[in-house]
Tab-separated table of C-alpha atoms in Angstrom:
chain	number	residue	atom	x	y	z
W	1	UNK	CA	-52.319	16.431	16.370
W	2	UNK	CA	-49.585	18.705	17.068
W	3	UNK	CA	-47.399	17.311	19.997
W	4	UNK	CA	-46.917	18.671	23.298
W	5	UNK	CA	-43.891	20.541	24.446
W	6	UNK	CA	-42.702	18.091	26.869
W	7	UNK	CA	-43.334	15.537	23.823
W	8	UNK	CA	-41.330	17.618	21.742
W	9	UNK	CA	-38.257	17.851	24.409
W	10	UNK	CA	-38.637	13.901	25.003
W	11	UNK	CA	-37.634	13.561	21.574
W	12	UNK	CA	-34.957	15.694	20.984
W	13	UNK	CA	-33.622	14.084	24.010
W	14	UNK	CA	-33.759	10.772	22.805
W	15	UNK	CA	-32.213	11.924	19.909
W	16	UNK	CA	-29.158	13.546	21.583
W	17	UNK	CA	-28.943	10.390	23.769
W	18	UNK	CA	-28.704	8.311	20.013
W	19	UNK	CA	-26.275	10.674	18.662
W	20	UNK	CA	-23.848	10.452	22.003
W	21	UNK	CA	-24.157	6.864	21.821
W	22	UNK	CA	-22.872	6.841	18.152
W	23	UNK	CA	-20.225	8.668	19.181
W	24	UNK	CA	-19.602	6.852	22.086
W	25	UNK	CA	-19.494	3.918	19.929
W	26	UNK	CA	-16.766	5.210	17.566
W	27	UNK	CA	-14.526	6.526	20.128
W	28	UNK	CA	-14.846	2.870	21.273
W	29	UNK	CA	-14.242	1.478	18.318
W	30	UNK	CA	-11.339	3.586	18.062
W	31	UNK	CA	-10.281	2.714	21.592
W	32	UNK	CA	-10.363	-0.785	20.969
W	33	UNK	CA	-8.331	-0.464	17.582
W	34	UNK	CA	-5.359	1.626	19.185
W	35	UNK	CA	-5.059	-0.213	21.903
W	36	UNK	CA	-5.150	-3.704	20.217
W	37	UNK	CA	-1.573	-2.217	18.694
W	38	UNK	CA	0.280	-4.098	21.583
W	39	UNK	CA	-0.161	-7.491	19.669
W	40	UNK	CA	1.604	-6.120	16.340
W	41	UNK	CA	4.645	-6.442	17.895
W	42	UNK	CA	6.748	-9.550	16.280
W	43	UNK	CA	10.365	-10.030	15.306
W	44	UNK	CA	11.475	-8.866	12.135
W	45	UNK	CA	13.076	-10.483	8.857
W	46	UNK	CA	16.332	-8.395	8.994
W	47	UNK	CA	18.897	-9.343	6.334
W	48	UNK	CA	23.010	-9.577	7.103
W	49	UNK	CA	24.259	-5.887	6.065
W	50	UNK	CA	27.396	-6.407	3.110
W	51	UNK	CA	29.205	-2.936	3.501
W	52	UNK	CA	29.977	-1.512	0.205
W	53	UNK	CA	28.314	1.102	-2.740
W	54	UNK	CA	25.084	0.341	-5.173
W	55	UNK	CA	25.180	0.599	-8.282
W	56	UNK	CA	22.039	0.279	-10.616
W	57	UNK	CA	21.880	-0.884	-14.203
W	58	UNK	CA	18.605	-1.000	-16.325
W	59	UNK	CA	18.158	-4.217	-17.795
W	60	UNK	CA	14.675	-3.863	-19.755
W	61	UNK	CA	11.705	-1.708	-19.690
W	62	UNK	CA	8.238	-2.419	-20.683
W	63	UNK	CA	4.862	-2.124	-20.833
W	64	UNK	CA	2.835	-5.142	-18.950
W	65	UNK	CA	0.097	-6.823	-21.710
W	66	UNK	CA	-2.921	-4.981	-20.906
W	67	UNK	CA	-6.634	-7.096	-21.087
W	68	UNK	CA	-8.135	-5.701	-24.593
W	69	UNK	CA	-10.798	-2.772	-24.632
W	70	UNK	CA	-9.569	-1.245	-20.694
W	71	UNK	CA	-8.395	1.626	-21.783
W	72	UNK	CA	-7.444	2.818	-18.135
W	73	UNK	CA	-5.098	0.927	-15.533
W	74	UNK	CA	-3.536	1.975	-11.798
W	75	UNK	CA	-2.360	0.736	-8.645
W	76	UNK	CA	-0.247	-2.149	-9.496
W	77	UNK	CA	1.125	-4.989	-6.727
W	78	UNK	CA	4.314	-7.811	-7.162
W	79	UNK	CA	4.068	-11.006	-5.219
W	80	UNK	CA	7.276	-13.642	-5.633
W	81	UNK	CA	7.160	-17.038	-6.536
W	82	UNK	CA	9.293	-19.654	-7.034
W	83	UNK	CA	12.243	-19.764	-9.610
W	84	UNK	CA	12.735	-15.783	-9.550
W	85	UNK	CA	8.733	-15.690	-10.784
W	86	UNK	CA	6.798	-13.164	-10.110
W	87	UNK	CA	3.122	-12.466	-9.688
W	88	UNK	CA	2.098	-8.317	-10.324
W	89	UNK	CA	-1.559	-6.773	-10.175
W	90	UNK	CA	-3.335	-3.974	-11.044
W	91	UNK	CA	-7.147	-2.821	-11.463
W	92	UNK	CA	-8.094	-1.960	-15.193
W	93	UNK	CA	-11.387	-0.520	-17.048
W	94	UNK	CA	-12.900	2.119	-18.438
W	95	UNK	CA	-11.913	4.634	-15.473
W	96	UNK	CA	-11.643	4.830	-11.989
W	97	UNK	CA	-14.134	3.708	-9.883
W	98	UNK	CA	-16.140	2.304	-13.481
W	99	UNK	CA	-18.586	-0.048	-12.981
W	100	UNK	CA	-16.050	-2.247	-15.570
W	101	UNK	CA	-13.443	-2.082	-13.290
W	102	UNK	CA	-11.478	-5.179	-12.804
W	103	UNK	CA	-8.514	-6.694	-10.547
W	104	UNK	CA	-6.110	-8.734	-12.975
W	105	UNK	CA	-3.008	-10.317	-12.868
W	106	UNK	CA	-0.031	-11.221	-15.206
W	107	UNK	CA	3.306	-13.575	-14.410
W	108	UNK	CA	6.727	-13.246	-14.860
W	109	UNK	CA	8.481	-16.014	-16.356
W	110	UNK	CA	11.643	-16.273	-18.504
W	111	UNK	CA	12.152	-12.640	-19.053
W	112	UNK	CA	8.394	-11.511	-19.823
W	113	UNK	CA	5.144	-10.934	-18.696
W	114	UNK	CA	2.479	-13.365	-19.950
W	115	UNK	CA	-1.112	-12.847	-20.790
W	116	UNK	CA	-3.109	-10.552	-18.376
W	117	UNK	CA	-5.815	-12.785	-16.511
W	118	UNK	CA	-8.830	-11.506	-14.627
W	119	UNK	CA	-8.682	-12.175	-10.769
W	120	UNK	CA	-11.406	-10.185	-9.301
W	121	UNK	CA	-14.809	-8.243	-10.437
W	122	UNK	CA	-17.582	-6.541	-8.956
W	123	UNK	CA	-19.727	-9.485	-9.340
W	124	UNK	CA	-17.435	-11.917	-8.500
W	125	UNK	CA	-16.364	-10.038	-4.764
W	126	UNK	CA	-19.759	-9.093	-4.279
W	127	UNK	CA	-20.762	-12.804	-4.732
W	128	UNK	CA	-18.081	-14.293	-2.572
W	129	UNK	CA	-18.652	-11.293	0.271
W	130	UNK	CA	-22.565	-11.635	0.361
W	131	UNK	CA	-23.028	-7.793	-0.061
W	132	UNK	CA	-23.224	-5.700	-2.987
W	133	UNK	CA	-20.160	-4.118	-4.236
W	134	UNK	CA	-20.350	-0.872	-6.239
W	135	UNK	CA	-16.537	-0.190	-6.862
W	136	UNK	CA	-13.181	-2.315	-6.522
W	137	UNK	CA	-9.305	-0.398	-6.197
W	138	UNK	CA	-6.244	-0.954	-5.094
W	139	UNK	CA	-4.646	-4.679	-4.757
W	140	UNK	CA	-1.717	-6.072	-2.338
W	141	UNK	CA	-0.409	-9.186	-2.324
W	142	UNK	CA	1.770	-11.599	-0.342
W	143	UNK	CA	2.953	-14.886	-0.405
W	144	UNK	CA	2.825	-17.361	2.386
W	145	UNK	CA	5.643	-19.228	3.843
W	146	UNK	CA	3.190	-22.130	2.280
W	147	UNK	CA	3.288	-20.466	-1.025
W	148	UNK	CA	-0.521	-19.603	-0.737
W	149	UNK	CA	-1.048	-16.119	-2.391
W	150	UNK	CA	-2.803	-13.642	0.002
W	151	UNK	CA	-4.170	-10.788	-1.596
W	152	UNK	CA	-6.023	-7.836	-0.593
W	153	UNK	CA	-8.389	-5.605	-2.626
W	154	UNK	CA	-10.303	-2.453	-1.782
W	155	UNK	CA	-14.155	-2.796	-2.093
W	156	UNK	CA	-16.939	-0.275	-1.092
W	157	UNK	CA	-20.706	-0.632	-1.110
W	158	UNK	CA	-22.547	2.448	-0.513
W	159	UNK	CA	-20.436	5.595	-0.889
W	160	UNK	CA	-16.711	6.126	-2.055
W	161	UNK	CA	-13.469	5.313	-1.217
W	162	UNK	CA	-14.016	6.456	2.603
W	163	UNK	CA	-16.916	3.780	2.746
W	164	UNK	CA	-14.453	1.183	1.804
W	165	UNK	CA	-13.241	-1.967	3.084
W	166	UNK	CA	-10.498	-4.660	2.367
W	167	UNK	CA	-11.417	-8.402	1.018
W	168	UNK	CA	-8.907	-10.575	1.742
W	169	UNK	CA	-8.708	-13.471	-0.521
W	170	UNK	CA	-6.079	-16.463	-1.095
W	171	UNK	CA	-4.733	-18.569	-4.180
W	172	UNK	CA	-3.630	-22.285	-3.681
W	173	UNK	CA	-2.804	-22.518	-7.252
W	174	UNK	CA	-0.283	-19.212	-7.676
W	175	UNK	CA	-2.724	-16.821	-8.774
W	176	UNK	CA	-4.828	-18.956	-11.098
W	177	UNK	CA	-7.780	-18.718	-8.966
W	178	UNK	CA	-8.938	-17.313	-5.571
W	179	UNK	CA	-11.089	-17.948	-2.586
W	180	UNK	CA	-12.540	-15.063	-0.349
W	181	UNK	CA	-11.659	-15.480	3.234
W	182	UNK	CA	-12.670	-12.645	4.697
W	183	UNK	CA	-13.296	-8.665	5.123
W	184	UNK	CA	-10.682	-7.973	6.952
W	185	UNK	CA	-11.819	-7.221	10.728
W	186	UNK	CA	-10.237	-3.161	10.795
W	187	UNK	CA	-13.120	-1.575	13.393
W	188	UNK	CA	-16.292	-3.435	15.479
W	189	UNK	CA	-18.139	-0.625	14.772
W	190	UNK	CA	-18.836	-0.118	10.966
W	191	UNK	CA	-15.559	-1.611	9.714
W	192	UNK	CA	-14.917	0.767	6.562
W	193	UNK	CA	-13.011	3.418	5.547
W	194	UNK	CA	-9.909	1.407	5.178
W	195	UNK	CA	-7.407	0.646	2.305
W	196	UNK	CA	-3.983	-0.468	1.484
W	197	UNK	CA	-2.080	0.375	-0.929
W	198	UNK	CA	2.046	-0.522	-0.411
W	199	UNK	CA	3.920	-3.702	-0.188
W	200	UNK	CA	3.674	-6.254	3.136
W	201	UNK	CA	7.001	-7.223	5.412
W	202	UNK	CA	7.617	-10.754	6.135
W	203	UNK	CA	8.258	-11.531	9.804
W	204	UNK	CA	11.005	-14.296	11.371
W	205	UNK	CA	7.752	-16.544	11.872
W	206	UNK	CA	6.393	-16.807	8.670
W	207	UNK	CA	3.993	-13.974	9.048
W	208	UNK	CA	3.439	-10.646	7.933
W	209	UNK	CA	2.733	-6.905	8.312
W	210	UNK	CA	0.335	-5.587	6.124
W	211	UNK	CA	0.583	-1.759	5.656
W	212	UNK	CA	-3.420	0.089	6.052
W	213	UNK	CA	-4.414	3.399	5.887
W	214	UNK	CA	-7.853	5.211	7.380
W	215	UNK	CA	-9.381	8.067	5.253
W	216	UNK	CA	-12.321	9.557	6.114
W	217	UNK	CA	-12.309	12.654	7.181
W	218	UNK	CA	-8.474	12.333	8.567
W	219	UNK	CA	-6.046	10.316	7.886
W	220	UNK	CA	-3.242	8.048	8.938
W	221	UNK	CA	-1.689	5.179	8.491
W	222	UNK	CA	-1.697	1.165	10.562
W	223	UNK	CA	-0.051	-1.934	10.299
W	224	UNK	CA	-1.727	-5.111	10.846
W	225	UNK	CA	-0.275	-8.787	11.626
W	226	UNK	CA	-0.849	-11.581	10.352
W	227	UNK	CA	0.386	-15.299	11.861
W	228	UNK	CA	2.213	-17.730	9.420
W	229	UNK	CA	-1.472	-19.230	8.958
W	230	UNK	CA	-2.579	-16.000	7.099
W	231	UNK	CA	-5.157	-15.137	10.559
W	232	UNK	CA	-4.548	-11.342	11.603
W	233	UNK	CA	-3.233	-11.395	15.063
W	234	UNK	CA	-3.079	-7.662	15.850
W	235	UNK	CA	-3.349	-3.931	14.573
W	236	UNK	CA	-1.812	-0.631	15.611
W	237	UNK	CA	-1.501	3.116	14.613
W	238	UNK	CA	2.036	4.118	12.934
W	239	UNK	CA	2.441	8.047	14.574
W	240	UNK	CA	0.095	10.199	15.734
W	241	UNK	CA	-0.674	12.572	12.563
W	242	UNK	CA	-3.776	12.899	11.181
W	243	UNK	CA	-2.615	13.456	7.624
W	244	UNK	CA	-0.050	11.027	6.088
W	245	UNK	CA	-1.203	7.486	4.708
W	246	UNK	CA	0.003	4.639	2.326
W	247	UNK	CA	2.890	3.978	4.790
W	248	UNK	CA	5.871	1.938	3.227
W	249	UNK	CA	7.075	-0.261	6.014
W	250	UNK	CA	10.974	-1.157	6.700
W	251	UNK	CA	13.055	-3.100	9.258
W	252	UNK	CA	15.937	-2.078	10.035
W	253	UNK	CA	16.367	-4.592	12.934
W	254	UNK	CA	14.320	-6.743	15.517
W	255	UNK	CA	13.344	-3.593	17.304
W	256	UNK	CA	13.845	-0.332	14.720
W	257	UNK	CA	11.133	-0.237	12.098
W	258	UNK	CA	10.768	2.538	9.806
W	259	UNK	CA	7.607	4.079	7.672
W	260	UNK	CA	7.752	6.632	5.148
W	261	UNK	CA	3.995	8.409	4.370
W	262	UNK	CA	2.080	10.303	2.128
W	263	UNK	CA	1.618	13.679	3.104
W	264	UNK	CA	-1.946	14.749	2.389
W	265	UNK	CA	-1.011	18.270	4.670
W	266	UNK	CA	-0.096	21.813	3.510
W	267	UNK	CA	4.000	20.804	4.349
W	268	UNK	CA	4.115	18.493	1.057
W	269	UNK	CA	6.828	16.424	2.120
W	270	UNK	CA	7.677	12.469	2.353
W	271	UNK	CA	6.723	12.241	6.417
W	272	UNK	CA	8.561	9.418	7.939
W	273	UNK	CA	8.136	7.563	11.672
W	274	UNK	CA	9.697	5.115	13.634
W	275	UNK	CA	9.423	2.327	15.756
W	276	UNK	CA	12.135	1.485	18.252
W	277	UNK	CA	9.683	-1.946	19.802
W	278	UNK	CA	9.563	-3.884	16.782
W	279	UNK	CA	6.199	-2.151	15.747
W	280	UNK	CA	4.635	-1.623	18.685
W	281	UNK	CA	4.825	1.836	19.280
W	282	UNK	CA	5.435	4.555	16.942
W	283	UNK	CA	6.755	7.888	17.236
W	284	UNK	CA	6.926	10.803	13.973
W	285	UNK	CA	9.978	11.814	12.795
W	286	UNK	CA	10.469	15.157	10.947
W	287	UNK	CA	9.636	15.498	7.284
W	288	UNK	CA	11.773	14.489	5.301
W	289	UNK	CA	13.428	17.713	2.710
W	290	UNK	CA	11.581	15.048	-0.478
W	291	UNK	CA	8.795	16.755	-1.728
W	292	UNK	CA	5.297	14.857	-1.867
W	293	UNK	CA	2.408	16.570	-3.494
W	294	UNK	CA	0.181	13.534	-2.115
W	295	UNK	CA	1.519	11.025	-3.767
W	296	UNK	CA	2.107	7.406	-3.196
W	297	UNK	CA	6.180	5.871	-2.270
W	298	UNK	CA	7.658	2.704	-2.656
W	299	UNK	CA	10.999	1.838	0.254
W	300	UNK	CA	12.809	-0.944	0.436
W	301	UNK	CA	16.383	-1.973	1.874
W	302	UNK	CA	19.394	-3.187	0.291
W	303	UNK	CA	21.691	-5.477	1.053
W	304	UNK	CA	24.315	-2.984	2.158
W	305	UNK	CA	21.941	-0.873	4.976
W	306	UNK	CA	21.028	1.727	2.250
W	307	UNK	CA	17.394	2.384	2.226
W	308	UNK	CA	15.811	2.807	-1.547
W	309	UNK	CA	12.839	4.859	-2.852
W	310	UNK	CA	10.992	5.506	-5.185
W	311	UNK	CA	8.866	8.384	-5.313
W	312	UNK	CA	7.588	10.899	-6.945
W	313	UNK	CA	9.589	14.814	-7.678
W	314	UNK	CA	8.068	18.065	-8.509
W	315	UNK	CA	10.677	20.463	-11.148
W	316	UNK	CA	9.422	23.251	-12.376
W	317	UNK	CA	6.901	23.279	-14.958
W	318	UNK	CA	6.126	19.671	-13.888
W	319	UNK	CA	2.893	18.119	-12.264
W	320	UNK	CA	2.721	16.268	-8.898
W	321	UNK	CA	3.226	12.670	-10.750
W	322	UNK	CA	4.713	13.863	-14.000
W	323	UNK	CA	8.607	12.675	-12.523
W	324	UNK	CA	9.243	9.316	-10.994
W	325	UNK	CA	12.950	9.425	-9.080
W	326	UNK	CA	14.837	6.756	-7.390
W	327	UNK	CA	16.649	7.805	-4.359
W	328	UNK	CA	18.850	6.383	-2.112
W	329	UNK	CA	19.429	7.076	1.841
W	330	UNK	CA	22.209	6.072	4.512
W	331	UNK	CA	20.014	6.795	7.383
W	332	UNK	CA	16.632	7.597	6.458
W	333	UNK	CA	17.071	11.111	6.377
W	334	UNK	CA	19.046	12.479	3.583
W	335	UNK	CA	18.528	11.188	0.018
W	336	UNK	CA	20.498	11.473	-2.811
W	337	UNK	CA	19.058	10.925	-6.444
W	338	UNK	CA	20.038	7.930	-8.273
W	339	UNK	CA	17.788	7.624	-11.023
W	340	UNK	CA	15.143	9.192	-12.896
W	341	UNK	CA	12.720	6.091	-13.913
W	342	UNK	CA	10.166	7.714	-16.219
W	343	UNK	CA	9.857	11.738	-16.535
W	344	UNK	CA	7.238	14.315	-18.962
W	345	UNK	CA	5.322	17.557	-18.851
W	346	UNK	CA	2.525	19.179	-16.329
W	347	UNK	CA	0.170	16.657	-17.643
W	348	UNK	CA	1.915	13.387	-17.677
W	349	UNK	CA	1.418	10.465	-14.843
W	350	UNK	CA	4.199	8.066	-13.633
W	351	UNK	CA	2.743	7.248	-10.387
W	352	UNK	CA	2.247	4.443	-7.404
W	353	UNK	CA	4.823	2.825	-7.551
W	354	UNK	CA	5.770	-0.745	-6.624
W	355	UNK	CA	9.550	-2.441	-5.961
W	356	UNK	CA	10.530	-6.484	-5.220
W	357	UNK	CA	14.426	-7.763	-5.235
W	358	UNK	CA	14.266	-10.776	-6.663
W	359	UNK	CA	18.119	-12.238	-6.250
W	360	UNK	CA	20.258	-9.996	-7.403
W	361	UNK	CA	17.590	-7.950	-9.906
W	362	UNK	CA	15.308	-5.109	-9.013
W	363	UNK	CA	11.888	-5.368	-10.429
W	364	UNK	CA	9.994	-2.040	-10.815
W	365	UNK	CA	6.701	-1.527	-11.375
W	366	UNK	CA	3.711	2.095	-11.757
W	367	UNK	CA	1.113	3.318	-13.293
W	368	UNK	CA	1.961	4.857	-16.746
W	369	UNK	CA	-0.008	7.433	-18.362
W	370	UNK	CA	-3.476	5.978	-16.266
W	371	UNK	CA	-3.016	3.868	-19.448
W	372	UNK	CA	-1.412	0.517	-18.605
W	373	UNK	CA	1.488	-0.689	-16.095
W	374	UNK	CA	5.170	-0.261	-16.788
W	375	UNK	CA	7.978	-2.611	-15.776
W	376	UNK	CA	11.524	-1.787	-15.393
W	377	UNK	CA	13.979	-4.052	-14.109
W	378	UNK	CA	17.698	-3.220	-13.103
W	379	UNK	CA	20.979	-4.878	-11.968
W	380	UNK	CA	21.708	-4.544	-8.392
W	381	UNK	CA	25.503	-4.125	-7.916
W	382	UNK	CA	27.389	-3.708	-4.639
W	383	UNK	CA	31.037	-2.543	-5.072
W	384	UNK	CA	33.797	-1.524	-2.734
W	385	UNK	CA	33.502	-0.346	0.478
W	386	UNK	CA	32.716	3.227	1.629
């Protein structure tokens, strides 16, 4: 029986009233994660400045031992340990997003990388998580004031990348095995559409920042806190764009913080914010004159107050990830080039790149060729003063 008019504009209001509440509910959700930025705020690891010029030396280069028959690799992470050891991961298979794909790991000891070892599958996430998992990405890592290994991994169920959400899981044994502990808590509403992607900042306390991006729809880039106990504490929006993401995090003191993004606008440049409350507010800077055809950055700072990055260039006749540059800055601002790490035609992919200072060495790690991880480590020099 056909239905009545008045039936008919009962239901289309009901379903207007559904649809408002859904959005309703997001801007909530949203609400509640802005707002919840106020408890990010924590003193900073700042290190003693040692006036004085850098110089950098390349020690080795390599190619990290790949597991046999994954012919493609991206995204890798470094995580210290002790006695100048060092953790890195990466995902590997048959292609992005493959159903093969994989989240392995490989140590640094005594001058080389050791065998590659498998951390984290499909099946084994979507075990541990109670939920199916259809596709696994990018990895983080930290380690603990405890020496507990914290690392995070992108996971999606339905959907792609947008649908995703970050597993947070922690080694006892340094990197040998790992326990879930949670999906970390991003949104009460649907919780997805989150990733990370660059390197955490240890705080005075023992805890951490760990760098998050949303993408779905638009873009932009948080920073979440974690206590010494590895339990988030609080989360808040770096800038107001609606376009940059993968922020790489830097102190500068107990109250400046800078970020540097990637730009996914039409101004293709490194976009850079900063935080004058020790992460609890954040206001955008102007782009920086680096070019960024939406491509991921590594920043850290050296012991002398210069900032270093490392980033990808754009010459002519070159692709967006085809030349991988080293640059150094005084003041955030102006960079000068210091190094060209790995370089090749239109075609060619040096990209997402990874740095850790490890004494007096810089350890450098990115994707080569979407075939396998390359490692370059240098000789950090400070000379006389400028």
């Amino acid at each position: 029986m056909e239905r009545s008019p008045q039936a008919r504009h009962l239901a289309r209001s009901r379903s207007a009233i559904a649809c408002a509440a859904v959005v309703l509910g997001i801007a909530a959700a949203e609400t509640v994660r802005w707002t919840r930025a106020r408890a990010a705020a924590a003193p900073t690891t700042v290190q003693a400045v040692l006036p004085g010029s850098v110089a950098l030396s390349e020690l080795s280069r390599s190619l990290i031992p790949m597991p046999r028959n994954t012919p493609s690799a991206h995204a890798s992470a470094m995580a210290t340990l002790p006695g100048d050891r060092m953790l890195t991961f990466w995902w590997a298979g048959s292609r992005e997003s493959g159903p093969d794909v994989k989240v392995y790991a490989s140590q640094w000891r005594n001058g080389k990388w050791g065998a590659p070892w498998m951390v984290a599958s499909r099946e084994t996430l979507g075990k541990a998580l109670g939920f199916g998992v259809r596709r696994i990405g990018n990895p983080v890592a930290w380690t603990g004031p405890d020496g507990k290994i914290h690392l995070y991994v992108v996971a999606t169920g339905l959907g792609g990348w947008a649908a995703s959400r970050v597993a947070h899981m922690v080694s006892s044994d340094e990197g040998a095995s790992f326990a879930m502990k949670r999906v970390l808590p991003m949104s009460p509403l649907f919780n997805t559409s989150v990733l990370v992607r660059t390197n955490a900042v240890g705080l005075v306390d023992g805890g951490w920042w760990l760098p998050v991006y949303f993408e779905i729809g638009i873009k932009y880039p948080m920073m979440m806190a974690f206590g010494p106990d590895g339990e988030p504490t609080g989360l808040g929006r770096i800038g107001s764009r609606t376009t940059t993401l993968q922020p790489a995090i830097v102190p500068v003191s107990s109250r400046e913080v800078r970020a540097w993004m990637r730009d996914a606008s039409g101004e293709r440049r490194v976009q850079h914010a900063l935080s004058r409350d020790g992460g609890t507010s954040w206001e955008d800077l102007p782009a920086l004159e680096l070019n960024n055809e939406n491509t991921s950055m590594a920043v850290l700072r050296l012991a002398n107050g210069e900032f270093l990055m490392l980033h990808n260039h754009i010459v002519e006749g070159g692709g967006s990830r085809s030349l991988l540059r080293l640059s150094l800055s005084r003041d955030g601002h102006t960079w000068r080039t210091v190094a060209d790490v790995a370089s090749g035609g239109k075609s060619d992919e040096f990209s997402y790149p990874t740095m850790q200072q490890v004494g007096e060495e810089l350890h450098v790690t990115y994707t080569f060729q979407r075939q396998a991880i390359a490692h370059h480590r240098y000789l950090v020099k400070f000379g006389e003063k400028i």
